[in-house]
PDB file of C-alpha atoms in Angstrom:
ATOM      1  CA  ASP A  14     -22.526 189.531  37.286  1.00 96.00           C
ATOM      2  CA  ILE A  15     -21.438 188.085  33.950  1.00 97.00           C
ATOM      3  CA  VAL A  16     -23.393 184.920  33.236  1.00 98.00           C
ATOM      4  CA  MET A  17     -21.485 182.172  31.460  1.00 98.00           C
ATOM      5  CA  THR A  18     -23.556 179.630  29.548  1.00 98.00           C
ATOM      6  CA  GLN A  19     -22.068 176.484  28.120  1.00 98.00           C
ATOM      7  CA  SER A  20     -23.547 174.194  25.488  1.00 97.00           C
ATOM      8  CA  PRO A  21     -24.200 171.384  25.358  1.00 97.00           C
ATOM      9  CA  ASP A  22     -24.583 170.240  28.976  1.00 98.00           C
ATOM     10  CA  SER A  23     -23.269 166.832  27.955  1.00 98.00           C
ATOM     11  CA  LEU A  24     -21.596 165.390  24.929  1.00 96.00           C
ATOM     12  CA  ALA A  25     -20.706 161.875  23.779  1.00 98.00           C
ATOM     13  CA  VAL A  26     -18.018 161.560  21.124  1.00 97.00           C
ATOM     14  CA  SER A  27     -16.286 158.537  19.613  1.00 97.00           C
ATOM     15  CA  LEU A  28     -12.598 157.964  20.238  1.00 97.00           C
ATOM     16  CA  GLY A  29     -10.525 159.764  17.662  1.00 97.00           C
ATOM     17  CA  GLU A  30     -13.324 162.150  16.743  1.00 97.00           C
ATOM     18  CA  ARG A  31     -13.671 165.876  17.404  1.00 98.00           C
ATOM     19  CA  ALA A  32     -15.450 167.363  20.409  1.00 98.00           C
ATOM     20  CA  THR A  33     -16.598 170.980  20.492  1.00 98.00           C
ATOM     21  CA  ILE A  34     -17.861 172.807  23.568  1.00 98.00           C
ATOM     22  CA  ASN A  35     -19.349 176.279  23.416  1.00 98.00           C
ATOM     23  CA  CYS A  36     -19.269 179.030  26.002  1.00 98.00           C
ATOM     24  CA  LYS A  37     -21.227 182.251  25.774  1.00 98.00           C
ATOM     25  CA  SER A  38     -20.871 185.219  28.111  1.00 98.00           C
ATOM     26  CA  SER A  39     -23.666 187.672  28.884  1.00 98.00           C
ATOM     27  CA  GLN A  40     -21.292 190.552  28.166  1.00 98.00           C
ATOM     28  CA  SER A  41     -18.002 190.912  26.421  1.00 98.00           C
ATOM     29  CA  VAL A  42     -14.897 189.702  28.216  1.00 98.00           C
ATOM     30  CA  PHE A  43     -12.583 191.317  25.683  1.00 98.00           C
ATOM     31  CA  SER A  44     -10.369 194.121  26.906  1.00 97.00           C
ATOM     32  CA  SER A  45      -9.486 196.667  24.262  1.00 96.00           C
ATOM     33  CA  SER A  46      -6.689 198.022  26.459  1.00 96.00           C
ATOM     34  CA  ASP A  47      -4.603 194.876  26.035  1.00 95.00           C
ATOM     35  CA  SER A  48      -6.525 193.123  23.234  1.00 96.00           C
ATOM     36  CA  LYS A  49      -7.102 190.062  25.366  1.00 97.00           C
ATOM     37  CA  ASN A  50     -10.105 187.895  26.063  1.00 98.00           C
ATOM     38  CA  TYR A  51     -10.318 187.137  29.770  1.00 97.00           C
ATOM     39  CA  LEU A  52     -11.608 183.604  29.318  1.00 97.00           C
ATOM     40  CA  LEU A  53     -10.262 180.329  30.692  1.00 97.00           C
ATOM     41  CA  TRP A  54     -11.069 176.665  30.151  1.00 98.00           C
ATOM     42  CA  TYR A  55     -10.669 174.074  32.882  1.00 97.00           C
ATOM     43  CA  GLN A  56     -10.837 170.296  32.794  1.00 98.00           C
ATOM     44  CA  GLN A  57     -12.088 168.400  35.830  1.00 98.00           C
ATOM     45  CA  LYS A  58     -11.728 164.641  35.893  1.00 97.00           C
ATOM     46  CA  SER A  59     -13.824 162.610  38.292  1.00 95.00           C
ATOM     47  CA  GLY A  60     -12.728 163.004  41.899  1.00 93.00           C
ATOM     48  CA  GLN A  61      -9.988 165.500  41.044  1.00 95.00           C
ATOM     49  CA  PRO A  62      -9.609 169.271  41.252  1.00 96.00           C
ATOM     50  CA  PRO A  63      -9.942 171.218  38.020  1.00 95.00           C
ATOM     51  CA  SER A  64      -6.832 171.811  35.965  1.00 95.00           C
ATOM     52  CA  THR A  65      -6.208 174.729  33.686  1.00 94.00           C
ATOM     53  CA  LEU A  66      -6.242 173.958  29.976  1.00 96.00           C
ATOM     54  CA  ILE A  67      -6.395 177.307  28.225  1.00 97.00           C
ATOM     55  CA  TYR A  68      -6.154 180.943  29.264  1.00 95.00           C
ATOM     56  CA  TRP A  69      -6.614 184.208  27.347  1.00 97.00           C
ATOM     57  CA  ALA A  70      -9.212 182.159  25.424  1.00 98.00           C
ATOM     58  CA  SER A  71      -6.647 180.469  23.199  1.00 98.00           C
ATOM     59  CA  THR A  72      -3.299 180.013  24.988  1.00 97.00           C
ATOM     60  CA  ARG A  73      -2.627 176.461  26.098  1.00 96.00           C
ATOM     61  CA  GLU A  74      -1.244 175.960  29.594  1.00 94.00           C
ATOM     62  CA  SER A  75       2.183 174.352  29.666  1.00 92.00           C
ATOM     63  CA  GLY A  76       1.958 170.588  29.232  1.00 94.00           C
ATOM     64  CA  VAL A  77      -1.524 170.572  27.709  1.00 97.00           C
ATOM     65  CA  PRO A  78      -1.664 168.423  24.559  1.00 97.00           C
ATOM     66  CA  ASP A  79      -2.079 170.316  21.319  1.00 96.00           C
ATOM     67  CA  ARG A  80      -5.295 168.456  20.520  1.00 97.00           C
ATOM     68  CA  PHE A  81      -6.904 170.997  22.879  1.00 98.00           C
ATOM     69  CA  SER A  82      -7.545 174.404  21.359  1.00 98.00           C
ATOM     70  CA  GLY A  83      -9.559 177.453  22.303  1.00 98.00           C
ATOM     71  CA  ASN A  84     -11.058 180.051  20.037  1.00 98.00           C
ATOM     72  CA  GLY A  85     -13.455 182.942  20.067  1.00 98.00           C
ATOM     73  CA  SER A  86     -13.696 186.531  21.155  1.00 97.00           C
ATOM     74  CA  ALA A  87     -15.885 188.947  23.085  1.00 97.00           C
ATOM     75  CA  THR A  88     -18.912 186.813  24.024  1.00 98.00           C
ATOM     76  CA  ASN A  89     -18.583 183.566  22.086  1.00 98.00           C
ATOM     77  CA  PHE A  90     -15.926 180.950  22.697  1.00 98.00           C
ATOM     78  CA  THR A  91     -15.249 177.342  21.838  1.00 98.00           C
ATOM     79  CA  LEU A  92     -13.067 174.596  23.208  1.00 98.00           C
ATOM     80  CA  THR A  93     -12.184 171.979  20.626  1.00 98.00           C
ATOM     81  CA  ILE A  94     -10.623 168.621  21.275  1.00 97.00           C
ATOM     82  CA  THR A  95      -9.426 166.989  18.101  1.00 94.00           C
ATOM     83  CA  SER A  96      -8.953 163.226  18.073  1.00 94.00           C
ATOM     84  CA  LEU A  97     -10.618 162.470  21.414  1.00 97.00           C
ATOM     85  CA  GLN A  98      -8.685 160.214  23.769  1.00 97.00           C
ATOM     86  CA  ALA A  99     -10.095 158.100  26.596  1.00 97.00           C
ATOM     87  CA  GLU A 100      -8.288 160.258  29.162  1.00 97.00           C
ATOM     88  CA  ASP A 101     -10.229 163.318  27.967  1.00 98.00           C
ATOM     89  CA  VAL A 102     -13.401 162.111  29.701  1.00 98.00           C
ATOM     90  CA  ALA A 103     -14.121 164.924  32.123  1.00 98.00           C
ATOM     91  CA  VAL A 104     -16.286 167.925  32.873  1.00 98.00           C
ATOM     92  CA  TYR A 105     -15.116 171.091  31.154  1.00 98.00           C
ATOM     93  CA  TYR A 106     -15.750 174.581  32.511  1.00 98.00           C
ATOM     94  CA  CYS A 107     -15.225 178.005  31.068  1.00 98.00           C
ATOM     95  CA  GLN A 108     -14.577 180.962  33.359  1.00 98.00           C
ATOM     96  CA  GLN A 109     -14.423 184.690  32.791  1.00 98.00           C
ATOM     97  CA  TYR A 110     -11.857 186.694  34.713  1.00 97.00           C
ATOM     98  CA  TYR A 111     -12.660 190.039  33.108  1.00 97.00           C
ATOM     99  CA  THR A 112     -14.550 191.405  36.058  1.00 97.00           C
ATOM    100  CA  THR A 113     -15.357 190.312  39.561  1.00 95.00           C
ATOM    101  CA  PRO A 114     -17.135 188.288  40.662  1.00 97.00           C
ATOM    102  CA  TYR A 115     -15.396 185.884  38.344  1.00 97.00           C
ATOM    103  CA  THR A 116     -17.947 183.409  37.085  1.00 97.00           C
ATOM    104  CA  PHE A 117     -18.001 179.924  35.619  1.00 98.00           C
ATOM    105  CA  GLY A 118     -20.121 178.136  33.086  1.00 98.00           C
ATOM    106  CA  GLN A 119     -22.260 175.316  34.418  1.00 98.00           C
ATOM    107  CA  GLY A 120     -19.949 172.689  32.948  1.00 98.00           C
ATOM    108  CA  THR A 121     -20.090 170.287  30.008  1.00 98.00           C
ATOM    109  CA  LYS A 122     -19.750 166.580  30.657  1.00 98.00           C
ATOM    110  CA  LEU A 123     -17.753 164.845  27.947  1.00 98.00           C
ATOM    111  CA  GLU A 124     -18.083 161.081  27.542  1.00 97.00           C
ATOM    112  CA  ILE A 125     -16.996 158.450  25.078  1.00 97.00           C
ATOM    113  CA  LYS A 126     -19.639 157.204  22.644  1.00 95.00           C
TER     114      LYS A 126
ATOM    115  CA  GLN B  30       6.901 171.845  42.086  1.00 92.00           C
ATOM    116  CA  LEU B  31       4.258 174.055  43.624  1.00 95.00           C
ATOM    117  CA  GLN B  32       1.815 172.265  45.893  1.00 97.00           C
ATOM    118  CA  LEU B  33      -1.216 173.579  47.767  1.00 98.00           C
ATOM    119  CA  GLN B  34      -2.913 171.741  50.592  1.00 98.00           C
ATOM    120  CA  GLU B  35      -6.162 172.712  52.245  1.00 98.00           C
ATOM    121  CA  SER B  36      -6.760 171.800  55.871  1.00 97.00           C
ATOM    122  CA  GLY B  37      -9.515 172.307  58.398  1.00 95.00           C
ATOM    123  CA  PRO B  38     -12.538 170.651  59.961  1.00 96.00           C
ATOM    124  CA  GLY B  39     -14.597 168.470  57.661  1.00 96.00           C
ATOM    125  CA  LEU B  40     -17.756 169.040  59.667  1.00 97.00           C
ATOM    126  CA  VAL B  41     -19.122 172.362  60.857  1.00 98.00           C
ATOM    127  CA  LYS B  42     -22.377 172.994  62.689  1.00 98.00           C
ATOM    128  CA  PRO B  43     -24.964 175.390  61.276  1.00 97.00           C
ATOM    129  CA  SER B  44     -24.494 179.019  62.363  1.00 97.00           C
ATOM    130  CA  GLU B  45     -20.839 178.378  63.258  1.00 98.00           C
ATOM    131  CA  THR B  46     -17.681 179.514  61.465  1.00 98.00           C
ATOM    132  CA  LEU B  47     -15.902 177.512  58.790  1.00 98.00           C
ATOM    133  CA  SER B  48     -12.126 177.973  58.903  1.00 98.00           C
ATOM    134  CA  LEU B  49      -9.694 176.599  56.356  1.00 98.00           C
ATOM    135  CA  THR B  50      -5.992 177.058  55.749  1.00 98.00           C
ATOM    136  CA  CYS B  51      -4.054 176.528  52.548  1.00 98.00           C
ATOM    137  CA  ASP B  52      -0.396 175.603  52.940  1.00 98.00           C
ATOM    138  CA  VAL B  53       1.812 176.486  49.996  1.00 98.00           C
ATOM    139  CA  SER B  54       4.951 174.432  49.402  1.00 97.00           C
ATOM    140  CA  GLY B  55       7.478 174.295  46.598  1.00 96.00           C
ATOM    141  CA  GLY B  56       7.209 178.012  46.020  1.00 95.00           C
ATOM    142  CA  SER B  57       6.726 181.332  47.708  1.00 95.00           C
ATOM    143  CA  ILE B  58       3.433 182.912  48.552  1.00 96.00           C
ATOM    144  CA  SER B  59       4.782 186.209  47.248  1.00 94.00           C
ATOM    145  CA  PRO B  60       4.307 187.978  44.903  1.00 95.00           C
ATOM    146  CA  TYR B  61       1.153 186.130  43.927  1.00 96.00           C
ATOM    147  CA  TYR B  62      -2.612 186.283  44.227  1.00 97.00           C
ATOM    148  CA  TRP B  63      -4.340 183.362  45.939  1.00 98.00           C
ATOM    149  CA  THR B  64      -7.904 182.265  45.366  1.00 98.00           C
ATOM    150  CA  TRP B  65     -10.603 180.271  47.086  1.00 98.00           C
ATOM    151  CA  ILE B  66     -13.179 178.418  44.983  1.00 98.00           C
ATOM    152  CA  ARG B  67     -15.855 176.036  46.143  1.00 98.00           C
ATOM    153  CA  GLN B  68     -17.909 173.287  44.559  1.00 98.00           C
ATOM    154  CA  PRO B  69     -21.067 171.870  46.154  1.00 97.00           C
ATOM    155  CA  PRO B  70     -21.309 168.102  45.734  1.00 95.00           C
ATOM    156  CA  GLY B  71     -22.277 167.240  42.172  1.00 93.00           C
ATOM    157  CA  LYS B  72     -22.475 170.894  41.162  1.00 95.00           C
ATOM    158  CA  GLY B  73     -20.405 173.564  39.476  1.00 95.00           C
ATOM    159  CA  LEU B  74     -17.705 175.941  40.611  1.00 97.00           C
ATOM    160  CA  GLU B  75     -18.174 179.158  42.577  1.00 97.00           C
ATOM    161  CA  TRP B  76     -15.501 181.823  42.966  1.00 97.00           C
ATOM    162  CA  ILE B  77     -15.265 182.946  46.599  1.00 98.00           C
ATOM    163  CA  GLY B  78     -12.529 185.540  46.150  1.00 97.00           C
ATOM    164  CA  TYR B  79      -8.826 186.200  46.216  1.00 98.00           C
ATOM    165  CA  ILE B  80      -6.138 187.625  48.454  1.00 98.00           C
ATOM    166  CA  TYR B  81      -2.880 189.216  47.356  1.00 97.00           C
ATOM    167  CA  TYR B  82       0.259 188.369  49.337  1.00 97.00           C
ATOM    168  CA  THR B  83       0.144 191.913  50.752  1.00 96.00           C
ATOM    169  CA  GLY B  84      -3.274 191.169  52.244  1.00 96.00           C
ATOM    170  CA  ARG B  85      -5.409 193.013  49.726  1.00 97.00           C
ATOM    171  CA  THR B  86      -8.643 191.133  49.134  1.00 97.00           C
ATOM    172  CA  LYS B  87     -11.532 190.856  46.727  1.00 97.00           C
ATOM    173  CA  TYR B  88     -14.627 188.885  47.691  1.00 97.00           C
ATOM    174  CA  ASN B  89     -17.654 187.594  45.841  1.00 97.00           C
ATOM    175  CA  PRO B  90     -20.465 190.007  46.793  1.00 97.00           C
ATOM    176  CA  SER B  91     -22.734 187.047  47.417  1.00 96.00           C
ATOM    177  CA  LEU B  92     -20.483 186.044  50.347  1.00 96.00           C
ATOM    178  CA  ARG B  93     -18.814 189.332  51.255  1.00 92.00           C
ATOM    179  CA  SER B  94     -20.701 189.852  54.505  1.00 94.00           C
ATOM    180  CA  ARG B  95     -19.598 186.441  55.816  1.00 97.00           C
ATOM    181  CA  VAL B  96     -16.123 185.787  54.411  1.00 98.00           C
ATOM    182  CA  THR B  97     -12.676 186.904  55.495  1.00 98.00           C
ATOM    183  CA  PHE B  98      -9.319 185.978  53.999  1.00 98.00           C
ATOM    184  CA  SER B  99      -5.936 186.350  55.642  1.00 98.00           C
ATOM    185  CA  VAL B 100      -2.372 185.590  54.636  1.00 97.00           C
ATOM    186  CA  ASP B 101       0.703 184.694  56.662  1.00 96.00           C
ATOM    187  CA  THR B 102       3.799 185.076  54.536  1.00 95.00           C
ATOM    188  CA  SER B 103       6.082 183.789  57.317  1.00 95.00           C
ATOM    189  CA  LYS B 104       4.240 180.469  57.253  1.00 96.00           C
ATOM    190  CA  ASN B 105       3.633 180.515  53.495  1.00 96.00           C
ATOM    191  CA  GLN B 106      -0.060 180.025  54.004  1.00 97.00           C
ATOM    192  CA  PHE B 107      -3.379 181.782  53.595  1.00 98.00           C
ATOM    193  CA  SER B 108      -6.739 181.221  55.202  1.00 98.00           C
ATOM    194  CA  LEU B 109     -10.485 181.505  54.778  1.00 98.00           C
ATOM    195  CA  GLN B 110     -13.142 182.111  57.383  1.00 98.00           C
ATOM    196  CA  LEU B 111     -16.837 181.868  56.560  1.00 98.00           C
ATOM    197  CA  THR B 112     -19.259 182.796  59.307  1.00 98.00           C
ATOM    198  CA  SER B 113     -22.871 181.806  59.979  1.00 97.00           C
ATOM    199  CA  VAL B 114     -22.710 178.748  57.774  1.00 98.00           C
ATOM    200  CA  THR B 115     -25.750 176.844  56.556  1.00 98.00           C
ATOM    201  CA  ALA B 116     -26.231 173.620  54.640  1.00 97.00           C
ATOM    202  CA  ALA B 117     -25.851 175.652  51.441  1.00 97.00           C
ATOM    203  CA  ASP B 118     -22.183 176.133  52.338  1.00 98.00           C
ATOM    204  CA  THR B 119     -21.528 172.401  52.137  1.00 98.00           C
ATOM    205  CA  ALA B 120     -18.939 172.036  49.392  1.00 98.00           C
ATOM    206  CA  VAL B 121     -15.454 171.022  48.402  1.00 98.00           C
ATOM    207  CA  TYR B 122     -13.301 174.067  49.050  1.00 98.00           C
ATOM    208  CA  TYR B 123     -10.277 174.581  46.811  1.00 98.00           C
ATOM    209  CA  CYS B 124      -7.385 176.932  47.242  1.00 98.00           C
ATOM    210  CA  ALA B 125      -5.506 177.941  44.124  1.00 97.00           C
ATOM    211  CA  ARG B 126      -2.775 180.270  42.879  1.00 97.00           C
ATOM    212  CA  GLY B 127      -3.811 183.223  40.802  1.00 93.00           C
ATOM    213  CA  GLY B 128      -6.199 186.141  41.002  1.00 88.00           C
ATOM    214  CA  GLY B 129      -8.274 185.893  37.856  1.00 84.00           C
ATOM    215  CA  GLY B 130      -7.479 182.645  36.236  1.00 86.00           C
ATOM    216  CA  VAL B 131      -5.656 180.156  38.404  1.00 92.00           C
ATOM    217  CA  ASP B 132      -2.843 177.861  37.384  1.00 90.00           C
ATOM    218  CA  HIS B 133      -2.301 175.600  40.383  1.00 93.00           C
ATOM    219  CA  TRP B 134      -5.004 174.008  42.513  1.00 95.00           C
ATOM    220  CA  GLY B 135      -5.083 172.225  45.827  1.00 97.00           C
ATOM    221  CA  GLN B 136      -6.752 168.835  46.012  1.00 97.00           C
ATOM    222  CA  GLY B 137      -9.730 170.352  47.783  1.00 97.00           C
ATOM    223  CA  THR B 138     -11.327 169.585  51.108  1.00 98.00           C
ATOM    224  CA  LEU B 139     -14.948 168.642  51.691  1.00 98.00           C
ATOM    225  CA  VAL B 140     -16.684 170.681  54.356  1.00 98.00           C
ATOM    226  CA  THR B 141     -20.093 169.484  55.447  1.00 98.00           C
ATOM    227  CA  VAL B 142     -22.410 171.749  57.397  1.00 98.00           C
ATOM    228  CA  SER B 143     -24.610 169.655  59.615  1.00 96.00           C
ATOM    229  CA  SER B 144     -25.682 169.401  63.226  1.00 94.00           C
TER     230      SER B 144
END
């Protein structure tokens, strides 16, 4: 199985500042056949189901604010939230869908400092 | 607007079978993949597997011997059965649309395994 490791486990950032979450996969999730990284980011607010933020490592889901961005390739990925808003408090997960079983990172809890 | 709703018993006894159904409204179950994901209380997410609208399935090997998915296109729903449950199967179970990444989630249903 591909192991997904996120860092840090928790993060406190001031309102209006930048938050960066890292995700590392134990093997590449890049497909040379279609030049895509099979990596997703989800946001899960307290008491709610996850919602999809970014797919193909860097494509924002419809309706997601542009302060959310994803970058990276192969085994190293980042989710960046510029200008943190109060409503961004949540747990963030990365997930690889390159090969089954699809696997998730352990989650990063983002709070307001 | 696509909506997914999980339903089923909230309490299951150890060694029995957990059965859940996901009703899809606001859209058709075809031609999509549909996924089950679970989340133990206070913990992270675990992919259980997916089913295509044709009935083709892919399961997590860690659960393959105990899990079965089915789909009923006439009712626009799909289902999960997990046999021989233990306390370790206590979790919020989510149904979602998609095979790899998912784009729509149900609200989730908590299933507790306890005698």
